[in-house]
Amino acid sequence: MSGFSEWLTDVNDVQASKALAVGLPTKRVESWKYVPTRGLARTTWQPAVPQTTRQFALTGGQFVNVPTDNGLTVSENTLTGSEQERLDGISQAHGFGLTQAALEDTHLILTVQRAMSVVLNLSHLANQASSAGFAALIIRAEAGAQLTLVEQFESTNVEKANLSSLRCLMTLERDSLVTHIRFQAANTSAHLFSNLNIECCENASYRLQTVEFGSKLARNDIYIALSGREASASVNGLAITNGSQYHDTHLTIDHVVGDTTSEMTFRNMVDGKGEATFNGRVLIRKDSQRSATEQSIANLLLSKNARVNPKPELEIYADDVTASHGCTVGSLSKTELFYLKSRGLSETDARAFLQYAFAEAIVDEIEHPDIRKLVETQLLGELKHGELIAELKDSVDV
Amino acid sequence: MLSIRNLHARVGDKPILKGIDLEVNAGEVHAIMGPNGSGKSTLSSVLAGREDYEVTDGEVIYMGQNLLDLEPEERAWAGVFMSFQYPVEIPGVKNIYLLKAAVNAIREHRGLTELKAAEFLKLVREKLKVMQMDEAFLHRNVNEGFSGGEKKRNEILQMQLLEPTLALLDETDSGLDVDALRVVGEGINRMRSPERSVLLVTHYQRLLDIVKPDFVHVLTQGEIKLSGDYRLAERLEREGYEGIEAA
């Protein structure tokens, strides 16, 4: 036995039995067809042990040092009927969802009180080798509340495969605003699973800025429902995939009602033997008139062995809609390279300039200045020959 | 300084240059004129090292070395600069990053010390003034959203900073209004020196009224059909290319 079998057998409840019976998803499950699940199945996963820290962190499937900010209510009481339904929907999608449900320890519920403004910094600590943690976070932004949620991942090296799963439900009540920044530069043995299920009520706005270049495998399932008029969502995402990494984002924005707007911009930059999947779906339902959506997906391939699997999907059933979309796959522009080289930049510097430019378009959208700066610095460290740009930024930026 | 001998080049299967011979000595300004499709832009692109063109015959000797053996960046290091007919937009790269990186790359290959930020800013501000450009251009992305005239000024600004030995100016006058033409033309004139040569590719005489060339060559169908001094440009303006070809 391997994978989660032993752990699920130990848990021995109804959900665990279901997860055991169904097993991990295989390539036959459409939404998982590119995910390399062999590494998952080969490891005999143990429950991770929480580590000591002073920060608000997710470690070993537990939330520790949960903040008690003004405007924030913390509870571990039961989910609302709608929340339970949404969580069950994720669980029942496939065998991994069932495993998540069976092995989750905690449901932390955070409520940002009406018209209050809160900043939350959540650190994801690396789990030990061959160990895994599963958790769920429920966020309720009350009417007019403002939340900035910043997630960062510890990058300390772990020798063997380690895993962390977080399912996050957010409900944005009317007029609330959530700015969600995710910066994932986790250790290169990490297997990270993230489910985001967002519901935006009337005039609520959800803004996600995500940059990902760590981990061995990362799978993000994001579902955003615009279920109140004038609700809006924007997603700006960048994944840099190198070596033998695999990054996968499945994103759906659902215009449940009319007069809603969405924007989806995602960029993949893939080098080495990396593989990246981006499935971006926008659904505008039959009665969701006067909705507007913009979708832009760009993929940059930097090596012969790099792979991308982009899949833009626009499903529009209403007739009074503004929609634009674009999806490109390519390598660095020869014309741009020639221009830079004709000015005396070496091939490597010219390539670094253009890679930086490709990534910077997303990084520049990060609305938190300190995090944006941190991401820029780490991004330059990640790029081959990023030093020249780092030095230029230091010397001439005002 | 530059000897082009029997240069043949093609794009795909289509021959464009069919035997160009040209001698450019230090300090000279040569204008290459000719109708659309005559091969003018191909000539400057081949000299700058654009890879879409294949040289099928002939040679180009620049300061004693075979120019065609060099990569585009090596040509830049050796002092060759091309002002692009269509300057390339590079979203995400600030103009100032490119300018500083380029200046220091070329200084390094000339055995000069790297310019520090303050020295570079002083130099670039001086050149901006010459080109009548606002400092805000430094912090905009390379050519992105620039008007046609701004792009050409930016090219000449780069030339001023990089101080090439051989400047190839490919239709630098196209898309310019009268005022911009004067600024760009004077920017080129300031660069004239006994050590520097300029190859100026143009359709029209108007830039040549400001930048007086020492020699004018008429390129038609991939060959230099006629050479002369400045008066040839005036004759072209009066008689057109067809008149000259018929004569």
XYZ file of C-alpha atoms in Angstrom:
645
model
C 0.000 0.000 0.000
C 1.182 3.513 -0.697
C -0.113 7.007 -1.295
C -2.771 7.862 1.298
C -4.094 4.308 1.720
C -2.532 3.577 5.103
C -3.496 6.948 6.498
C -7.057 6.647 5.239
C -7.287 3.123 6.658
C -6.187 4.469 10.054
C -8.778 7.254 9.926
C -11.412 4.651 9.187
C -14.581 6.741 8.851
C -17.200 7.011 6.116
C -15.327 9.677 4.140
C -12.038 7.830 4.406
C -13.665 4.654 3.144
C -15.089 6.550 0.176
C -11.691 8.067 -0.621
C -10.065 4.650 -0.352
C -12.631 3.097 -2.635
C -12.292 5.755 -5.340
C -8.508 6.181 -5.189
C -6.427 9.050 -6.590
C -7.518 10.494 -9.928
C -5.783 9.089 -12.981
C -5.177 10.575 -16.417
C -8.682 9.450 -17.333
C -10.129 12.248 -15.205
C -10.233 15.104 -17.743
C -9.242 17.879 -15.323
C -6.312 15.806 -14.076
C -5.055 14.438 -17.352
C -1.706 16.252 -17.286
C -1.049 15.950 -13.542
C 1.859 13.597 -12.853
C 0.271 11.634 -9.998
C 2.844 8.835 -9.858
C 5.023 10.663 -7.321
C 1.961 11.143 -5.130
C 1.053 7.487 -5.263
C 4.601 6.252 -4.655
C 5.084 8.076 -1.354
C 3.592 6.583 1.781
C 2.181 9.768 3.264
C 2.230 10.393 7.012
C 0.417 13.163 8.880
C 2.756 16.177 9.154
C 3.667 17.508 12.574
C 3.003 21.230 13.202
C 6.118 23.317 13.805
C 6.681 26.107 16.267
C 6.524 29.586 14.839
C 5.510 33.066 15.873
C 3.700 33.877 12.654
C 0.152 33.194 11.594
C 0.926 30.016 9.733
C -0.394 26.827 8.270
C 1.818 24.002 9.442
C 1.110 20.285 9.489
C -2.508 20.903 8.583
C -3.002 23.272 11.547
C -3.425 27.026 11.692
C -1.267 28.487 14.441
C -1.079 31.976 15.922
C -4.418 32.956 14.451
C -4.491 36.748 14.680
C -6.941 38.579 16.875
C -6.960 41.849 14.952
C -9.539 44.497 15.490
C -12.355 43.736 13.066
C -11.659 40.025 12.879
C -13.687 37.246 14.500
C -12.217 33.775 14.780
C -14.392 30.727 15.208
C -14.368 27.030 14.707
C -18.120 26.652 14.758
C -20.080 24.912 12.067
C -20.275 25.937 8.451
C -23.393 27.463 6.985
C -25.484 25.226 4.777
C -24.196 26.969 1.667
C -20.560 26.685 2.754
C -20.971 22.975 3.505
C -22.545 22.500 0.095
C -19.649 24.276 -1.647
C -17.086 22.240 0.270
C -18.903 19.003 -0.533
C -18.887 20.013 -4.188
C -15.072 20.168 -4.111
C -14.845 16.889 -2.206
C -17.004 14.993 -4.616
C -15.239 16.122 -7.778
C -12.721 13.260 -7.682
C -10.753 10.917 -5.428
C -8.315 13.609 -4.345
C -11.200 15.801 -3.201
C -12.505 12.914 -1.128
C -9.014 12.406 0.320
C -8.815 16.098 1.213
C -12.177 15.915 2.961
C -11.229 12.774 4.883
C -7.810 13.979 6.037
C -8.587 17.627 6.845
C -7.990 18.405 10.499
C -9.251 21.918 10.866
C -11.917 24.222 9.567
C -10.801 27.675 10.614
C -13.468 30.327 10.175
C -12.419 33.976 9.957
C -14.971 36.735 9.732
C -13.998 40.255 8.735
C -16.605 42.383 10.406
C -18.892 44.788 8.639
C -17.066 47.794 7.151
C -13.808 46.849 8.874
C -10.448 46.663 7.146
C -8.029 43.829 7.911
C -4.671 42.642 6.570
C -3.805 38.985 7.069
C -0.393 37.483 6.383
C -0.511 33.723 6.196
C 2.734 31.729 6.011
C 2.744 28.201 4.689
C 5.475 26.290 6.483
C 7.052 23.354 4.689
C 5.955 19.960 5.926
C 8.564 17.305 6.731
C 9.673 14.711 4.196
C 6.940 12.205 3.237
C 4.416 14.045 5.349
C 1.260 15.870 4.436
C -1.118 18.378 5.965
C -4.721 19.069 5.000
C -6.694 22.095 6.117
C -9.689 24.228 5.257
C -10.096 27.961 5.724
C -13.435 29.710 5.625
C -13.402 33.469 5.156
C -16.490 35.608 5.501
C -16.161 39.240 4.487
C -19.188 41.044 5.855
C -20.870 43.926 4.051
C -18.412 46.686 3.199
C -15.446 44.856 4.748
C -12.004 45.045 3.204
C -9.506 42.230 3.466
C -5.983 41.937 2.130
C -4.844 38.332 2.390
C -1.181 37.680 1.664
C -0.052 34.079 1.418
C 3.607 33.140 1.302
C 5.328 29.776 1.238
C 8.443 28.831 3.146
C 11.202 27.866 0.754
C 13.473 25.892 3.120
C 14.694 22.829 1.327
C 13.093 19.495 2.168
C 14.884 16.453 0.778
C 11.903 14.298 0.006
C 8.401 14.834 -1.261
C 6.179 16.811 1.108
C 2.595 17.891 0.676
C 0.246 20.609 1.771
C -3.392 21.058 0.878
C -5.572 24.041 1.635
C -9.173 24.422 0.644
C -10.370 27.948 1.052
C -13.942 29.178 0.834
C -14.593 32.899 0.757
C -17.904 34.645 0.841
C -17.814 38.322 -0.047
C -20.953 40.018 1.123
C -22.249 43.159 -0.556
C -19.770 45.999 -1.121
C -16.854 44.041 0.305
C -13.416 43.880 -1.261
C -10.853 41.111 -0.973
C -7.356 41.560 -2.372
C -5.677 38.181 -2.334
C -1.957 37.952 -2.998
C -0.291 34.575 -3.281
C 3.434 34.254 -3.668
C 4.555 30.668 -3.985
C 8.285 30.032 -3.974
C 8.067 26.816 -1.937
C 10.788 24.156 -1.706
C 11.224 22.095 -4.862
C 9.998 18.862 -3.251
C 6.671 20.394 -2.271
C 3.382 19.119 -3.642
C 0.869 21.899 -3.133
C -2.853 21.691 -3.590
C -4.994 24.756 -3.346
C -8.717 25.061 -3.823
C -10.261 28.475 -3.836
C -13.992 28.798 -3.932
C -15.109 32.407 -3.982
C -18.579 33.851 -3.907
C -19.094 37.557 -4.634
C -22.403 39.124 -3.671
C -23.728 42.452 -4.900
C -21.022 44.999 -5.702
C -18.355 42.852 -4.051
C -14.961 42.624 -5.633
C -12.372 39.852 -5.497
C -8.882 40.511 -6.803
C -6.332 37.717 -6.987
C -2.673 38.319 -7.761
C -0.709 35.111 -7.826
C 2.906 34.403 -8.648
C 4.205 30.892 -8.484
C 7.661 29.561 -9.153
C 8.413 27.092 -6.410
C 7.321 23.513 -5.633
C 7.667 20.250 -7.478
C 3.988 20.119 -8.248
C 1.321 22.723 -7.700
C -2.318 22.330 -8.498
C -4.729 25.242 -8.086
C -8.447 24.897 -8.545
C -10.136 28.270 -8.484
C -13.840 28.871 -8.829
C -15.234 32.391 -8.598
C -18.982 32.943 -8.647
C -20.226 36.451 -9.387
C -23.624 35.991 -7.863
C -24.686 39.568 -7.129
C -25.118 42.477 -9.524
C -22.106 44.759 -10.026
C -19.840 42.086 -8.556
C -16.420 41.856 -10.132
C -13.382 39.612 -10.147
C -9.899 39.995 -11.486
C -7.159 37.404 -11.620
C -3.559 38.172 -12.533
C -1.388 35.095 -12.501
C 2.152 34.108 -13.371
C 3.730 30.671 -13.160
C 7.411 30.122 -13.850
C 8.092 26.446 -14.381
C 11.585 25.045 -14.669
C 13.561 21.820 -14.189
C 11.008 19.038 -13.861
C 8.353 21.139 -12.155
C 4.670 20.898 -12.901
C 2.292 23.838 -12.366
C -1.398 23.566 -13.010
C -4.139 26.141 -12.596
C -7.770 25.435 -13.371
C -9.724 28.653 -13.079
C -13.427 29.219 -13.625
C -15.193 32.554 -13.386
C -18.935 32.096 -13.328
C -21.129 35.086 -14.161
C -24.135 33.779 -12.274
C -26.067 37.027 -12.691
C -25.898 39.967 -15.080
C -24.107 43.329 -14.743
C -20.985 41.574 -13.547
C -17.429 41.992 -14.804
C -14.355 39.809 -14.823
C -10.794 39.957 -15.982
C -8.442 37.005 -16.311
C -4.781 37.474 -17.202
C -2.432 34.539 -16.889
C 1.123 33.981 -18.038
C 3.185 30.815 -18.086
C 6.921 30.839 -18.615
C 8.322 27.344 -19.008
C 11.961 26.277 -19.230
C 13.934 23.022 -18.878
C 11.656 19.992 -18.792
C 8.939 21.915 -16.990
C 5.281 21.523 -17.804
C 2.487 23.993 -17.111
C -1.247 23.708 -17.545
C -3.663 26.590 -17.526
C -7.343 26.029 -17.986
C -9.208 29.325 -17.911
C -12.953 29.138 -18.208
C -15.422 31.989 -18.223
C -19.077 31.108 -18.030
C -21.732 33.720 -18.746
C -25.124 32.256 -18.058
C -28.253 32.759 -20.111
C -29.762 35.529 -18.017
C -26.467 37.250 -17.140
C -26.984 40.147 -19.537
C -24.667 43.162 -19.683
C -21.765 41.132 -18.336
C -18.245 41.901 -19.451
C -15.158 39.722 -19.468
C -11.602 40.023 -20.666
C -9.352 37.033 -20.921
C -5.700 37.009 -21.878
C -3.429 33.990 -21.688
C 0.205 34.056 -22.776
C 2.677 31.208 -22.740
C 6.401 31.561 -23.236
C 8.402 28.435 -23.999
C 12.124 28.750 -23.352
C 13.405 25.268 -24.125
C 12.731 22.429 -26.517
C 11.545 20.126 -23.755
C 9.239 22.614 -22.074
C 5.506 21.967 -22.391
C 2.410 24.050 -21.901
C -1.206 22.981 -22.014
C -3.252 26.150 -22.289
C -6.992 25.858 -22.606
C -9.055 29.022 -22.807
C -12.786 28.418 -22.618
C -15.454 31.039 -23.087
C -18.989 29.802 -22.643
C -21.464 32.552 -23.317
C -25.186 31.923 -23.260
C -26.366 35.538 -22.893
C -26.540 37.840 -25.923
C -25.816 41.274 -24.475
C -22.223 40.690 -23.412
C -18.796 42.250 -23.937
C -16.115 39.615 -24.170
C -12.561 39.620 -25.395
C -10.038 36.847 -25.295
C -6.601 35.968 -26.520
C -4.235 33.070 -26.053
C -0.680 32.905 -27.356
C 2.089 30.323 -27.209
C 5.559 31.188 -28.405
C 9.222 31.647 -27.756
C 11.072 34.931 -27.287
C 10.529 37.355 -30.161
C 13.430 37.307 -32.628
C 12.755 40.908 -33.588
C 12.952 42.058 -29.970
C 16.110 40.008 -29.379
C 17.718 41.515 -32.476
C 16.835 45.026 -31.380
C 18.412 44.540 -27.960
C 21.504 42.826 -29.394
C 21.942 45.561 -31.984
C 22.329 47.904 -29.002
C 25.179 45.827 -27.630
C 23.377 43.527 -25.203
C 24.736 39.974 -25.185
C 22.415 37.143 -26.155
C 22.039 36.090 -22.506
C 21.318 39.619 -21.288
C 18.850 40.212 -24.113
C 17.035 36.991 -23.225
C 16.977 37.933 -19.542
C 15.510 41.341 -20.409
C 12.664 39.794 -22.375
C 11.913 37.114 -19.787
C 11.841 39.744 -17.116
C 9.506 41.883 -19.221
C 7.144 38.940 -19.730
C 6.928 38.239 -15.997
C 6.978 41.856 -14.855
C 3.687 42.593 -16.605
C 2.002 40.401 -13.965
C 4.245 41.201 -11.004
C 3.617 44.901 -11.566
C -0.086 44.321 -10.846
C 0.571 43.249 -7.248
C -1.172 45.875 -5.184
C 0.940 45.474 -2.044
C 4.192 47.459 -2.551
C 6.355 45.452 -0.126
C 5.243 42.133 -1.563
C 5.654 43.438 -5.101
C 9.230 44.398 -4.316
C 9.921 41.060 -2.674
C 8.498 39.178 -5.648
C 10.521 41.307 -8.093
C 13.731 40.599 -6.214
C 13.092 36.881 -6.048
C 11.977 36.833 -9.658
C 15.322 38.283 -10.746
C 17.092 35.607 -8.724
C 14.990 33.002 -10.479
C 15.801 34.216 -14.007
C 19.014 33.137 -15.668
C 21.241 36.236 -15.815
C 18.770 38.379 -13.918
C 21.685 40.153 -12.153
C 22.055 42.849 -14.786
C 18.415 43.891 -14.420
C 18.640 43.725 -10.633
C 21.595 46.085 -10.768
C 19.817 48.418 -13.207
C 16.742 48.561 -11.008
C 18.878 49.378 -8.005
C 20.787 52.086 -9.781
C 18.255 53.983 -11.877
C 14.779 53.365 -10.498
C 13.243 56.373 -8.850
C 36.299 52.238 -42.960
C 33.618 50.250 -44.770
C 34.096 48.347 -48.024
C 31.121 46.578 -49.503
C 32.098 44.375 -52.413
C 29.726 42.585 -54.754
C 27.171 42.081 -51.980
C 24.299 39.778 -52.835
C 21.522 39.000 -50.354
C 18.098 37.425 -50.444
C 15.031 36.879 -48.305
C 13.780 33.339 -48.743
C 14.144 32.629 -52.456
C 13.890 36.248 -53.468
C 17.155 37.991 -54.381
C 17.115 41.593 -53.138
C 20.691 42.849 -53.319
C 22.343 41.977 -56.624
C 25.916 43.129 -56.350
C 26.455 46.232 -54.215
C 29.850 47.933 -54.264
C 30.419 50.827 -51.921
C 33.418 52.461 -50.237
C 32.811 54.621 -47.183
C 35.780 56.443 -45.672
C 36.045 57.800 -42.152
C 34.164 61.050 -41.671
C 31.970 60.684 -44.756
C 28.207 60.845 -44.951
C 26.701 58.715 -47.710
C 23.055 58.861 -48.637
C 21.422 55.844 -50.226
C 18.299 56.814 -52.104
C 15.948 54.740 -54.135
C 12.334 53.824 -54.782
C 10.294 51.390 -52.662
C 11.507 47.824 -52.889
C 14.921 48.754 -54.273
C 16.773 47.074 -51.385
C 17.687 50.108 -49.253
C 16.413 48.690 -45.959
C 17.821 45.273 -46.798
C 21.253 46.822 -47.123
C 21.185 48.401 -43.667
C 19.629 45.275 -42.117
C 22.323 43.053 -43.628
C 24.995 45.385 -42.283
C 23.444 45.344 -38.793
C 23.133 41.546 -38.838
C 19.428 40.836 -38.994
C 19.071 37.121 -39.478
C 16.099 37.145 -41.875
C 18.491 37.963 -44.701
C 20.848 35.521 -46.331
C 24.049 36.815 -47.886
C 24.700 34.727 -50.981
C 27.823 36.419 -52.314
C 30.268 39.232 -51.692
C 31.916 40.620 -48.595
C 31.772 43.533 -46.203
C 34.997 44.691 -44.616
C 34.602 47.047 -41.674
C 37.711 48.409 -39.958
C 39.719 45.488 -41.288
C 37.359 42.739 -40.153
C 34.757 40.750 -42.012
C 31.558 42.307 -40.704
C 29.343 39.463 -41.881
C 31.135 37.030 -39.550
C 30.057 38.994 -36.498
C 26.915 38.561 -34.405
C 24.671 41.645 -34.136
C 25.947 42.418 -30.619
C 29.575 42.037 -31.776
C 28.879 44.563 -34.529
C 27.499 46.941 -31.919
C 30.608 46.428 -29.776
C 32.733 47.161 -32.848
C 30.965 50.512 -33.262
C 28.142 49.783 -35.719
C 24.752 51.283 -34.900
C 21.521 50.975 -36.834
C 18.625 53.345 -36.353
C 15.591 51.206 -37.132
C 12.980 52.189 -39.672
C 10.442 50.609 -37.317
C 11.885 50.796 -33.788
C 10.792 47.761 -31.791
C 8.427 48.138 -28.838
C 9.471 46.178 -25.770
C 6.692 46.227 -23.183
C 7.996 45.687 -19.669
C 11.532 46.981 -20.271
C 12.108 50.564 -19.207
C 13.936 52.733 -21.690
C 16.502 53.684 -19.069
C 17.394 50.038 -18.395
C 18.132 49.462 -22.061
C 20.068 52.715 -22.406
C 22.267 52.121 -19.397
C 22.854 48.447 -20.187
C 23.746 49.323 -23.790
C 26.086 52.186 -22.884
C 27.976 50.077 -20.378
C 28.124 46.983 -22.627
C 29.734 49.065 -25.339
C 32.028 50.911 -22.933
C 33.214 47.570 -21.600
C 34.215 46.454 -25.092
C 36.020 49.719 -25.687
C 38.028 49.176 -22.546
C 36.301 52.030 -20.711
C 35.078 51.917 -17.133
C 31.410 51.372 -16.447
C 29.363 54.527 -15.917
C 27.882 54.759 -12.444
C 24.226 55.734 -12.067
C 24.941 59.417 -11.401
C 27.390 59.741 -14.304
C 24.995 57.961 -16.617
C 22.059 60.164 -15.592
C 24.106 63.293 -16.198
C 25.054 62.067 -19.667
C 21.570 60.946 -20.611
C 20.007 64.221 -19.457
C 22.424 66.133 -21.645
C 21.451 64.023 -24.668
C 17.728 64.261 -23.903
C 18.080 68.003 -24.050
C 19.692 67.816 -27.487
C 16.857 65.627 -28.734
C 14.264 67.858 -27.013
C 12.871 64.852 -25.153
C 11.268 64.872 -21.719
C 12.943 62.926 -18.914
C 9.725 60.927 -18.550
C 10.811 58.979 -21.650
C 13.462 57.269 -19.571
C 10.898 55.587 -17.368
C 8.535 54.525 -20.101
C 8.813 51.108 -21.669
C 11.066 50.942 -24.719
C 9.141 52.550 -27.602
C 5.816 51.361 -26.189
C 3.077 53.833 -27.019
C 5.614 56.272 -28.514
C 4.430 58.254 -31.533
C 6.326 57.760 -34.798
C 8.350 60.904 -34.161
C 9.139 59.940 -30.553
C 10.410 56.560 -31.672
C 12.801 58.149 -34.153
C 14.041 60.645 -31.578
C 14.615 57.745 -29.230
C 16.729 56.025 -31.883
C 18.893 59.095 -32.358
C 19.111 59.510 -28.579
C 20.526 55.976 -28.433
C 22.992 56.846 -31.183
C 24.146 59.906 -29.254
C 24.747 57.772 -26.173
C 26.437 54.879 -27.934
C 28.715 57.068 -30.093
C 29.101 54.604 -32.957
C 31.876 54.673 -35.531
C 29.484 53.691 -38.285
C 25.862 54.799 -38.106
C 23.297 53.172 -40.378
C 20.188 55.324 -40.412
C 17.305 53.478 -42.018
C 14.600 55.916 -43.087
C 15.064 57.894 -39.925
C 13.117 60.733 -41.557
C 9.960 58.767 -42.280
C 6.957 59.669 -40.160
C 8.479 62.925 -38.910
C 6.830 66.335 -38.982
C 8.883 69.396 -39.904
C 9.949 70.225 -36.348
C 10.877 66.665 -35.460
C 12.773 66.359 -38.743
C 14.869 69.371 -37.779
C 15.609 68.012 -34.287
C 16.513 64.587 -35.655
C 18.590 66.101 -38.485
C 20.491 68.347 -36.107
C 20.972 65.392 -33.777
C 22.661 63.570 -36.647
C 24.759 66.622 -37.584
C 26.099 66.881 -34.053
C 27.437 63.362 -34.456
C 29.418 64.161 -37.599
C 33.117 63.907 -36.970
C 36.274 62.957 -38.884
C 36.251 59.527 -37.191
C 32.603 58.704 -37.751
C 30.816 57.651 -40.920
C 27.125 57.716 -41.650
C 25.107 55.703 -44.123
C 21.779 57.390 -44.493
C 18.961 55.524 -46.187
C 16.104 57.721 -47.344
C 13.349 58.222 -49.883
C 13.384 61.969 -49.858
C 15.686 64.913 -50.156
C 14.224 66.772 -47.176
C 16.493 65.192 -44.535
C 19.451 65.786 -46.842
C 18.718 69.511 -46.765
C 19.662 69.395 -43.075
C 22.246 66.601 -43.116
C 24.302 67.421 -46.218
C 25.776 64.164 -47.538
C 29.208 63.949 -49.146
C 27.952 61.319 -51.569
C 24.571 60.252 -52.879
C 23.918 56.819 -54.378
C 20.840 55.699 -56.207
C 19.841 52.129 -55.470
C 17.408 50.527 -57.860
C 16.575 46.852 -58.215
C 19.317 45.809 -55.834
C 22.164 47.647 -57.510
C 23.751 51.078 -57.173
C 22.955 52.558 -60.584
C 24.301 56.045 -60.062
C 26.546 57.888 -57.627
C 27.288 61.539 -57.259
C 27.510 64.397 -54.824
C 24.709 66.318 -53.134
C 23.475 67.669 -56.470
C 22.288 64.174 -57.404
C 19.720 64.336 -54.612
C 18.425 67.618 -55.999
C 18.196 66.125 -59.454
C 16.239 63.149 -58.062
C 13.826 65.486 -56.394
C 13.217 67.251 -59.727
C 13.193 64.315 -62.121
C 12.161 61.371 -59.918
C 13.725 57.906 -60.028
C 12.072 57.108 -63.332
C 13.612 60.158 -64.982
C 17.067 59.171 -63.729
C 16.662 55.563 -64.804
C 15.552 56.593 -68.269
C 18.547 58.906 -68.703
